[in-house]
Coordinates of C-alpha atoms in Angstrom, one line a residue:
Chain A
M1 CA 16.9 39.5 121.0
T2 CA 18.7 37.4 118.4
T3 CA 18.3 38.5 114.8
T4 CA 20.2 37.6 111.7
L5 CA 21.7 40.6 109.9
P6 CA 20.3 41.1 106.4
S7 CA 22.5 40.6 103.3
D8 CA 24.5 43.6 102.0
L9 CA 22.0 43.9 99.1
N10 CA 19.0 44.0 101.4
Q11 CA 20.7 46.7 103.6
A12 CA 21.5 48.7 100.5
M13 CA 17.9 48.5 99.3
T14 CA 16.8 49.7 102.8
V15 CA 19.1 52.7 102.4
V16 CA 17.7 53.3 98.9
K17 CA 14.2 53.3 100.2
Y18 CA 14.7 55.8 103.0
E19 CA 16.9 58.1 100.8
I20 CA 14.2 58.2 98.2
L21 CA 11.7 59.0 101.0
K22 CA 14.0 61.9 101.9
Y23 CA 13.7 63.3 98.4
L24 CA 10.0 62.7 98.2
R25 CA 9.4 64.6 101.4
G26 CA 11.9 67.4 100.6
K27 CA 11.5 70.6 98.6
K28 CA 14.1 69.9 96.0
L29 CA 12.0 67.4 94.1
L30 CA 9.1 69.9 94.0
V31 CA 11.4 72.7 92.9
F32 CA 12.8 70.6 90.1
L33 CA 9.4 69.3 88.9
G34 CA 8.3 73.0 88.9
L35 CA 11.2 73.9 86.8
I36 CA 10.5 71.1 84.3
T37 CA 6.9 72.3 84.1
L38 CA 7.9 75.9 83.6
I39 CA 10.3 74.9 80.8
M40 CA 7.7 72.8 79.0
V41 CA 5.1 75.6 79.3
L42 CA 7.4 78.3 78.1
F43 CA 8.8 76.3 75.2
T44 CA 5.4 75.3 74.1
A45 CA 3.8 78.7 74.4
M46 CA 6.8 80.8 73.1
P47 CA 6.4 80.2 69.4
Y48 CA 2.8 81.3 69.6
L49 CA 3.4 84.2 71.9
L50 CA 6.3 85.6 69.9
G51 CA 4.5 85.2 66.6
E52 CA 7.8 84.3 64.9
R53 CA 6.6 80.9 64.0
A54 CA 3.3 79.5 63.1
G55 CA 3.5 77.2 66.1
L56 CA 5.9 74.4 67.1
P57 CA 8.2 72.8 64.6
T58 CA 6.4 70.1 62.6
D59 CA 9.5 68.0 62.0
A60 CA 10.1 65.5 64.9
G61 CA 13.8 66.1 64.9
E62 CA 13.6 69.9 64.9
L63 CA 10.9 69.8 67.6
M64 CA 13.1 67.6 69.8
I65 CA 16.1 70.0 69.4
W66 CA 13.7 72.9 70.2
Y67 CA 12.7 71.5 73.6
M68 CA 16.2 70.1 74.5
A69 CA 17.9 73.6 74.4
F70 CA 18.3 73.4 78.2
I71 CA 18.8 69.7 78.7
M72 CA 22.4 70.0 79.7
I73 CA 21.6 72.6 82.4
L74 CA 18.7 70.5 83.6
I75 CA 21.0 67.5 84.0
I76 CA 23.6 69.5 85.9
L77 CA 20.9 71.0 88.2
A78 CA 19.5 67.5 88.9
V79 CA 22.8 66.0 89.9
T80 CA 23.7 69.1 91.9
L81 CA 20.4 68.9 93.8
F82 CA 20.2 65.2 94.3
A83 CA 23.9 64.0 94.5
A84 CA 26.2 66.7 95.7
D85 CA 25.4 66.7 99.4
S86 CA 24.5 63.1 99.9
L87 CA 27.6 62.0 101.7
A88 CA 28.9 65.4 103.1
S89 CA 25.5 66.0 104.8
E90 CA 25.9 62.9 106.9
F91 CA 29.0 64.4 108.5
E92 CA 27.9 68.1 108.4
H93 CA 24.5 67.5 110.0
R94 CA 25.8 64.6 112.2
T95 CA 23.1 62.2 110.9
G96 CA 26.0 59.8 110.2
L97 CA 26.3 59.3 114.0
L98 CA 23.0 57.5 113.8
L99 CA 23.7 55.1 111.0
L100 CA 27.4 54.6 110.8
P101 CA 27.7 52.8 114.2
R102 CA 25.1 50.3 112.9
P103 CA 26.2 46.9 111.6
I104 CA 26.3 48.1 107.9
K105 CA 29.3 48.4 105.7
R106 CA 30.2 51.9 104.6
E107 CA 30.4 50.7 101.0
V108 CA 26.9 49.3 101.3
M109 CA 25.6 52.6 102.7
F110 CA 27.4 54.3 99.9
A111 CA 25.8 52.1 97.3
G112 CA 22.4 52.7 98.7
K113 CA 22.8 56.5 98.6
F114 CA 24.4 56.4 95.1
I115 CA 21.5 54.3 93.7
A116 CA 18.9 56.6 95.3
S117 CA 20.6 59.8 94.0
Y118 CA 21.0 58.4 90.6
L119 CA 17.4 57.1 90.4
V120 CA 15.9 60.4 91.5
S121 CA 18.0 62.4 89.0
A122 CA 17.4 59.9 86.2
I123 CA 13.7 59.8 86.8
M124 CA 13.4 63.6 86.8
I125 CA 15.2 63.8 83.5
L126 CA 13.2 60.9 82.2
I127 CA 10.0 62.8 83.0
F128 CA 11.3 65.7 80.9
Y129 CA 12.1 63.4 78.0
V130 CA 8.8 61.5 78.1
S131 CA 7.0 64.9 78.2
V132 CA 8.8 66.0 75.1
F133 CA 8.2 62.6 73.4
V134 CA 4.4 62.9 74.2
I135 CA 4.4 66.5 72.7
S136 CA 6.4 65.3 69.7
F137 CA 3.9 62.5 69.1
A138 CA 1.0 64.8 69.5
V139 CA 2.4 67.5 67.1
T140 CA 4.3 65.5 64.5
G141 CA 2.8 62.0 65.0
E142 CA 6.2 60.5 65.7
V143 CA 9.2 60.5 68.0
T144 CA 12.6 60.7 66.4
S145 CA 15.0 57.8 67.1
K146 CA 17.6 60.4 67.9
G147 CA 15.5 61.3 71.0
Y148 CA 16.0 57.8 72.3
T149 CA 19.8 57.9 71.7
S150 CA 19.9 61.3 73.5
L151 CA 18.0 59.8 76.4
G152 CA 20.4 56.9 76.6
M153 CA 23.4 59.3 76.6
A154 CA 21.6 61.5 79.2
M155 CA 21.3 58.5 81.5
L156 CA 25.0 57.7 81.1
Y157 CA 26.0 61.4 81.6
I158 CA 23.9 61.5 84.8
L159 CA 25.7 58.4 86.1
A160 CA 29.1 60.0 85.5
A161 CA 28.1 63.4 86.9
T162 CA 26.6 61.6 90.0
G163 CA 29.9 59.9 90.4
L164 CA 31.7 63.3 90.3
G165 CA 29.1 64.7 92.8
F166 CA 29.7 61.9 95.2
L167 CA 33.4 62.4 94.8
F168 CA 33.1 66.0 95.9
S169 CA 30.7 65.0 98.6
A170 CA 33.0 62.4 100.0
F171 CA 35.9 64.9 100.4
M172 CA 34.0 68.1 101.3
A173 CA 33.0 69.0 104.9
R174 CA 29.9 70.8 103.7
G175 CA 27.2 69.8 101.3
N176 CA 26.8 73.3 99.9
T177 CA 30.5 73.4 99.1
A178 CA 30.3 70.1 97.2
A179 CA 27.2 71.4 95.4
I180 CA 28.7 74.7 94.3
L181 CA 31.9 72.9 93.2
L182 CA 30.0 70.3 91.2
F183 CA 27.8 73.0 89.6
A184 CA 30.8 75.2 88.8
C185 CA 32.8 72.3 87.3
L186 CA 30.0 71.0 85.1
L187 CA 28.7 74.4 84.0
M188 CA 31.9 76.5 83.7
I189 CA 35.3 75.1 84.7
F190 CA 35.3 71.9 82.6
P191 CA 33.7 73.5 79.5
I192 CA 36.3 76.3 79.7
I193 CA 39.0 73.7 79.8
D194 CA 37.3 72.0 76.8
V195 CA 37.4 75.2 74.8
V196 CA 41.1 75.8 75.7
F197 CA 41.9 72.4 74.4
M198 CA 40.0 73.1 71.2
F199 CA 41.8 76.4 70.7
A200 CA 45.0 74.4 70.9
D201 CA 43.5 72.1 68.3
I202 CA 43.3 69.1 70.6
E203 CA 40.1 67.2 70.9
P204 CA 39.3 66.9 74.7
V205 CA 38.4 63.2 74.3
F206 CA 38.9 62.6 78.0
S207 CA 36.6 65.3 79.2
L208 CA 33.4 64.6 81.1
T209 CA 31.5 67.7 79.8
Y210 CA 32.8 67.4 76.2
N211 CA 31.5 63.9 76.0
G212 CA 28.5 64.8 78.0
D213 CA 27.5 67.2 75.3
S214 CA 26.8 64.2 73.2
V215 CA 23.4 64.2 75.0
Y216 CA 22.5 67.3 72.9
Y217 CA 24.6 66.5 69.8
A218 CA 22.9 63.1 69.5
L219 CA 19.8 65.1 68.3
T220 CA 21.7 67.0 65.6
D221 CA 23.7 66.2 62.6
A222 CA 26.7 68.3 63.8
E223 CA 30.1 67.0 63.1
T224 CA 33.7 68.2 63.8
N225 CA 34.4 71.1 61.5
S226 CA 37.0 73.9 61.0
D227 CA 34.6 76.5 59.5
F228 CA 35.7 79.5 61.7
G229 CA 39.5 79.3 61.6
F230 CA 39.8 76.7 64.3
T231 CA 38.4 73.2 64.8
T232 CA 35.2 72.8 66.6
Y233 CA 35.1 69.3 67.8
V234 CA 31.9 67.4 68.2
P235 CA 32.0 64.2 70.4
K236 CA 31.3 60.9 68.7
L237 CA 28.7 58.7 70.4
S238 CA 30.9 55.7 69.9
S239 CA 33.8 57.2 72.0
A240 CA 31.6 59.4 74.3
A241 CA 29.8 56.4 75.9
P242 CA 32.9 54.5 77.1
V243 CA 34.5 57.8 78.3
L244 CA 31.4 58.7 80.3
A245 CA 31.3 55.1 81.7
G246 CA 35.0 55.5 82.6
W247 CA 34.3 58.7 84.5
A248 CA 31.4 57.1 86.3
I249 CA 33.5 54.1 87.4
L250 CA 36.6 56.1 88.4
T251 CA 34.8 58.9 90.3
T252 CA 32.5 56.4 92.1
A253 CA 35.4 54.1 93.1
I254 CA 37.4 57.0 94.6
A255 CA 34.3 58.4 96.3
A256 CA 33.5 55.0 97.8
F257 CA 37.1 54.6 99.0
K258 CA 37.2 58.0 100.6
F259 CA 33.8 57.5 102.3
K260 CA 34.9 54.2 103.7
R261 CA 37.9 55.7 105.3
R262 CA 36.4 59.0 106.4
E263 CA 36.3 59.4 110.1
F264 CA 34.1 61.4 112.5
Chain B
M1 CA 31.3 34.2 128.8
G2 CA 34.0 36.9 129.3
D3 CA 33.6 40.6 129.9
P4 CA 31.3 42.2 127.3
I5 CA 33.8 45.1 126.5
V6 CA 37.5 44.4 126.4
L7 CA 40.1 46.7 125.1
E8 CA 43.6 45.3 124.4
G9 CA 46.5 47.6 123.6
L10 CA 44.1 49.9 121.8
T11 CA 46.0 52.7 120.1
K12 CA 44.9 55.6 117.9
A13 CA 47.5 58.0 116.6
Y14 CA 47.1 61.0 114.4
G15 CA 50.6 61.5 113.1
D16 CA 52.8 62.2 116.1
F17 CA 49.8 62.8 118.4
V18 CA 48.7 59.7 120.2
A19 CA 45.0 60.1 121.2
V20 CA 44.6 56.6 122.7
D21 CA 47.8 55.0 123.9
S22 CA 47.8 51.2 124.4
V23 CA 44.7 51.1 126.4
D24 CA 43.9 47.9 128.2
M25 CA 40.5 47.8 129.9
K26 CA 37.6 45.6 130.7
V27 CA 34.0 46.5 131.3
K28 CA 32.2 44.0 133.5
K29 CA 28.9 42.4 132.6
N30 CA 25.8 44.2 133.8
S31 CA 27.9 47.1 135.1
F32 CA 27.2 50.8 134.5
T33 CA 30.7 52.1 133.8
G34 CA 31.5 55.7 133.7
F35 CA 34.3 56.8 131.4
L36 CA 35.9 60.0 132.6
G37 CA 38.7 62.2 131.5
P38 CA 39.5 65.8 130.6
N39 CA 39.0 67.2 127.1
G40 CA 41.2 65.6 124.6
A41 CA 42.1 62.7 126.9
G42 CA 40.9 60.1 124.4
K43 CA 37.4 59.3 125.7
S44 CA 35.5 60.0 122.5
T45 CA 38.2 58.5 120.3
T46 CA 38.0 55.3 122.3
L47 CA 34.2 55.2 122.0
K48 CA 34.4 56.0 118.3
I49 CA 36.7 53.1 117.7
L50 CA 34.3 50.9 119.6
T51 CA 31.5 52.1 117.4
N52 CA 33.4 51.9 114.0
L53 CA 33.3 55.7 113.5
T54 CA 37.1 55.7 113.7
K55 CA 39.7 53.1 112.9
A56 CA 42.2 52.0 115.5
T57 CA 45.9 52.4 114.6
S58 CA 46.6 49.1 116.5
G59 CA 45.2 46.9 119.2
S60 CA 41.8 45.3 119.6
A61 CA 38.4 46.3 120.9
Y62 CA 36.1 43.4 121.7
L63 CA 32.3 43.7 122.0
N64 CA 30.7 40.5 123.2
G65 CA 33.9 38.7 122.3
I66 CA 34.1 40.0 118.7
D67 CA 36.9 42.3 117.7
V68 CA 35.3 45.4 116.2
T69 CA 38.5 46.3 114.4
K70 CA 38.2 43.0 112.4
D71 CA 34.4 42.2 112.3
F72 CA 32.5 45.4 113.1
K73 CA 29.2 44.0 111.7
G74 CA 29.3 41.0 114.1
A75 CA 30.6 43.1 117.0
L76 CA 28.0 45.8 116.7
A77 CA 25.0 43.6 115.9
N78 CA 23.9 43.4 119.5
V79 CA 25.0 46.9 120.7
G80 CA 23.1 50.1 121.1
V81 CA 25.0 53.3 120.5
V82 CA 24.4 57.0 121.2
V83 CA 27.5 59.0 120.2
E84 CA 27.5 62.6 121.2
T85 CA 24.2 64.2 120.1
P86 CA 23.3 62.5 116.9
E87 CA 21.0 64.4 114.5
F88 CA 18.1 62.6 112.9
Y89 CA 16.7 62.7 109.5
P90 CA 14.2 65.5 110.0
Y91 CA 11.8 64.1 107.5
L92 CA 11.3 60.9 109.5
T93 CA 9.1 60.2 112.6
P94 CA 10.4 58.2 115.6
H95 CA 8.4 55.2 114.3
E96 CA 10.0 55.5 110.8
T97 CA 13.5 56.0 112.3
F98 CA 13.0 52.9 114.3
N99 CA 11.9 51.1 111.2
Y100 CA 15.0 52.2 109.3
I101 CA 17.4 51.1 112.2
G102 CA 15.4 47.9 112.7
E103 CA 15.4 46.9 109.0
L104 CA 19.2 47.5 108.8
N105 CA 19.5 45.2 111.8
G106 CA 17.3 42.5 110.3
M107 CA 14.4 42.9 112.7
S108 CA 10.9 41.9 111.4
K109 CA 8.3 44.5 111.0
E110 CA 6.2 43.0 113.8
S111 CA 9.1 43.1 116.3
I112 CA 10.1 46.6 115.3
T113 CA 6.6 47.8 115.9
A114 CA 6.2 46.0 119.2
R115 CA 9.6 46.9 120.6
G116 CA 9.4 50.4 119.2
D117 CA 6.1 51.1 121.0
E118 CA 7.4 49.6 124.2
I119 CA 10.5 51.9 124.1
L120 CA 8.5 55.0 123.2
E121 CA 6.3 54.4 126.2
F122 CA 9.3 53.9 128.4
L123 CA 10.7 57.2 127.1
K124 CA 7.3 58.9 127.4
M125 CA 7.4 59.7 123.7
T126 CA 4.3 57.8 122.6
E127 CA 2.3 60.9 121.7
N128 CA 5.1 62.1 119.5
A129 CA 5.7 58.8 117.7
D130 CA 4.3 59.9 114.4
K131 CA 5.5 63.5 114.4
R132 CA 8.5 64.4 112.2
I133 CA 11.7 64.6 114.3
G134 CA 12.6 67.9 112.6
E135 CA 10.1 69.6 114.9
F136 CA 11.6 68.1 118.1
S137 CA 13.5 69.8 120.9
K138 CA 17.1 68.6 121.7
G139 CA 15.8 66.8 124.7
M140 CA 13.2 64.9 122.7
K141 CA 15.8 64.1 120.0
Q142 CA 18.1 62.7 122.7
R143 CA 15.3 60.4 123.9
V144 CA 14.8 59.1 120.4
A145 CA 18.5 58.6 120.2
L146 CA 18.4 56.4 123.3
G147 CA 15.3 54.7 121.9
Q148 CA 17.1 53.7 118.7
A149 CA 19.9 52.4 120.8
L150 CA 17.5 50.2 122.8
L151 CA 15.6 49.1 119.8
V152 CA 17.6 46.0 119.0
D153 CA 17.3 44.9 122.6
P154 CA 21.1 45.1 123.0
E155 CA 23.3 43.5 125.7
I156 CA 25.6 46.5 125.5
I157 CA 24.9 50.2 125.3
I158 CA 27.6 52.7 124.6
L159 CA 26.8 56.3 125.4
D160 CA 29.0 59.3 124.7
E161 CA 28.0 62.4 126.7
P162 CA 24.3 61.5 126.7
T163 CA 23.2 64.6 128.5
S164 CA 25.5 67.0 126.6
G165 CA 23.7 70.1 125.4
L166 CA 20.5 69.4 127.3
D167 CA 18.9 72.0 129.5
P168 CA 18.8 71.2 133.3
R169 CA 15.4 69.6 133.2
G170 CA 16.4 67.6 130.1
M171 CA 19.5 66.4 132.0
V172 CA 17.6 65.3 135.0
E173 CA 15.0 63.5 132.9
M174 CA 17.7 61.7 130.8
R175 CA 19.5 60.7 134.0
E176 CA 16.3 59.2 135.4
I177 CA 15.8 57.2 132.2
L178 CA 19.4 56.0 132.4
K179 CA 19.0 55.1 136.1
G180 CA 16.0 53.0 135.1
L181 CA 18.2 51.2 132.6
S182 CA 20.9 50.5 135.2
T183 CA 18.8 47.7 136.8
S184 CA 17.7 46.1 133.5
G185 CA 20.7 43.7 133.1
L186 CA 22.4 45.8 130.4
T187 CA 26.1 46.5 130.3
I188 CA 26.3 50.3 129.9
F189 CA 29.6 52.1 129.1
M190 CA 29.1 55.9 129.3
S191 CA 31.5 58.8 128.9
S192 CA 30.7 62.0 130.7
H193 CA 32.2 65.2 131.9
I194 CA 29.6 65.5 134.6
M195 CA 30.9 64.1 137.9
Q196 CA 27.5 64.3 139.6
E197 CA 26.0 62.3 136.8
V198 CA 28.6 59.6 137.0
S199 CA 28.4 59.4 140.8
Y200 CA 24.6 59.0 140.5
L201 CA 24.5 56.4 137.7
C202 CA 27.7 54.4 137.7
D203 CA 28.9 51.6 139.8
H204 CA 32.2 51.3 138.0
V205 CA 34.5 54.0 136.6
A206 CA 37.5 54.3 134.3
I207 CA 39.6 57.5 134.1
I208 CA 41.6 58.2 131.0
E209 CA 44.3 60.9 130.8
R210 CA 46.5 61.7 127.9
G211 CA 45.3 58.5 126.2
K212 CA 46.1 56.2 129.1
I213 CA 43.9 54.6 131.7
I214 CA 45.0 55.9 135.1
A215 CA 42.2 54.4 137.2
D216 CA 39.7 51.6 136.6
G217 CA 37.4 49.7 138.8
D218 CA 34.5 49.7 141.2
V219 CA 33.7 53.2 142.4
K220 CA 33.7 52.3 146.1
D221 CA 37.0 50.4 145.8
L222 CA 38.6 53.2 143.9
L223 CA 37.5 55.8 146.5
A224 CA 38.7 53.5 149.3
T225 CA 42.0 52.7 147.7
N226 CA 42.8 56.3 147.0
G227 CA 41.6 57.5 150.4
M228 CA 38.8 59.5 148.9
R229 CA 35.9 58.2 150.9
H230 CA 34.4 61.0 152.9
I231 CA 31.4 61.0 155.3
E232 CA 29.7 63.8 157.1
V233 CA 28.6 63.0 160.7
T234 CA 26.0 65.0 162.6
T235 CA 25.7 64.7 166.3
L236 CA 23.3 65.8 169.1
K237 CA 26.1 66.7 171.5
D238 CA 28.9 69.2 170.9
I239 CA 32.0 68.0 169.2
T240 CA 35.0 69.0 171.3
D241 CA 38.7 69.1 170.5
A242 CA 39.1 66.0 172.7
H243 CA 36.6 64.2 170.5
L244 CA 38.5 65.2 167.4
D245 CA 41.8 64.1 168.8
T246 CA 40.4 60.7 169.7
I247 CA 38.7 60.1 166.4
S248 CA 41.7 61.2 164.4
S249 CA 43.9 58.7 166.2
W250 CA 41.8 55.8 164.9
S251 CA 43.3 53.8 162.1
E252 CA 40.1 54.0 160.0
V253 CA 40.4 57.8 159.9
D254 CA 42.7 59.6 157.5
S255 CA 41.7 63.1 158.5
I256 CA 38.9 65.0 160.2
T257 CA 37.5 68.5 160.0
R258 CA 34.9 70.1 162.3
L259 CA 32.3 71.8 160.2
T260 CA 30.1 73.1 163.0
N261 CA 29.7 72.2 166.7
H262 CA 27.5 69.3 165.7
Q263 CA 28.9 68.3 162.4
M264 CA 32.3 66.9 161.2
Q265 CA 33.7 65.6 158.0
I266 CA 35.8 62.5 158.1
K267 CA 38.1 61.2 155.4
L268 CA 38.2 57.5 155.7
N269 CA 41.0 55.1 155.4
G270 CA 39.5 52.0 153.7
G271 CA 36.1 50.9 152.5
D272 CA 32.8 49.6 154.0
S273 CA 34.2 47.5 156.8
E274 CA 36.4 50.4 158.0
Q275 CA 33.3 52.7 158.0
A276 CA 31.3 50.1 160.0
A277 CA 34.1 49.9 162.6
L278 CA 34.3 53.7 162.8
M279 CA 30.5 53.9 163.4
S280 CA 30.7 51.4 166.2
K281 CA 33.5 53.4 167.9
M282 CA 31.7 56.6 167.5
H283 CA 28.5 55.2 169.0
A284 CA 30.6 54.1 172.0
M285 CA 31.7 57.7 172.5
D286 CA 28.1 58.6 173.1
L287 CA 28.2 61.7 170.9
G288 CA 24.6 61.1 169.9
V289 CA 25.3 60.4 166.2
Y290 CA 22.0 60.7 164.4
N291 CA 23.0 61.2 160.8
V292 CA 25.9 59.9 158.6
S293 CA 26.0 60.8 154.9
S294 CA 28.4 60.0 152.2
Q295 CA 29.4 63.0 150.2
G296 CA 28.6 63.1 146.5
A297 CA 31.7 65.0 145.7
D298 CA 33.9 62.0 146.5
L299 CA 34.4 61.0 142.9
E300 CA 35.1 64.6 141.9
K301 CA 37.8 64.7 144.5
L302 CA 39.3 61.5 143.3
Y303 CA 39.2 62.8 139.7
M304 CA 40.9 66.1 140.7
E305 CA 43.5 64.1 142.6
L306 CA 44.3 61.8 139.7
V307 CA 43.8 64.2 136.7
K308 CA 46.2 67.0 137.1
E309 CA 45.7 68.8 133.8
T310 CA 43.9 68.9 130.6
R311 CA 45.4 69.0 127.2

């Protein structure tokens, strides 16, 4: 049989299609959707159940901040679930023995997997934002423009965090190890380093998590201050965006390079 | 067109350890070539270089005339591969797996469906075509693995330990499937540890030890060249010492052992023509020869003779 091999782009899109099918048929997506639903229900019902408020905030900005209390953890969970084991699992579960001997470049397969992971994480977070936007419109009659800025920063942070997830996945033998490492870095290790720098009165302008916090700070009017005896730095959107883009490019490039050279 | 698989000075080193050491080898068109060697001899590494799972340190590996170390996409376009026991995406069915592989290879949906159905029927997997592979036994998965290798209607199939990990029934079934492929005009290059399997399936064999090819060629020729061809002869009349002395004096005979009063094992000097000459002489002795069988263990003896140790 004589066939013409598809272009790299077409092959990458094929990988995207079947990777997304993996998530659609897996349990991770359902778990994450369940979590989003739970958060929405709890945050909507809590003000009424606790009786501390006369319902949800009526100011669009305050309402957005109310719902976005866990947005950073949601993003970290999304990339941990949908990115961290994407490459490592091909080696760990030996599924790579099926696809890697096919006439497809490793970097093309990498691109397909990366796009699929990013799309799934981004869509999950987008669903959360859109749900909050709908509630905001229903309760306050408007959606704060800061919500859209936060959404934009969230999409960029997911890109950078997915890059870091793929970097760990490219180097680690096991998907679970890569997932734990990514979760620990984004939730604890990097933020601790950020705080250490702040105590030393140095703004961690290079940090992934420090700049990632702009997803939340974009909703507030917080600014860098020295109210408590030391300087609490707040990332500026103008510098956070390029730093996050830099993290995305650097981690993705190293991950792709490692995946291309990784041997069975 | 030249030989479909050609290795030239192929070398793979991990630091000081040389897993594949300047291997030169050719696999003939339409042959079923067994690739033998002890653990760590370099079999899997060689196959992994051929299938782009590992990069060669130096040398070339040609598939259908295209060097896989330089243009792996072109080299692997018309090749089916089953390396070790691949795992499948458990969320896909055999049909969907074939679609995935077929789309990556540029096959049309119609040809994937037609060819896929044909292969599933050949593998007796039609009724499982739309069940998720996650529910399959190892034997069923290995059939799907062979199926995806056949999907692109390849000229070359590379198999690395295709019956590894299967239960005895699974092994026999897989061997029968492979036997069926051996007459289909494919060039098959298969590594295996199982001598019985290689004897049954392969017409050519290459033996690798410590990264170097130590024997390579037609199985019959190799056995003849190395004095490893044995036959068992069963007679109606008693085999006496005088008979044994006479037979052992013939140039076609390397050595002879009486197994019973009516059975002897002869180690031949030479190949088919020498065996034919021996048969004529034995008939002339009027021993009442009524059965002559080649022993399946010949290849194993050759292997044991050539490969002295594992590493």
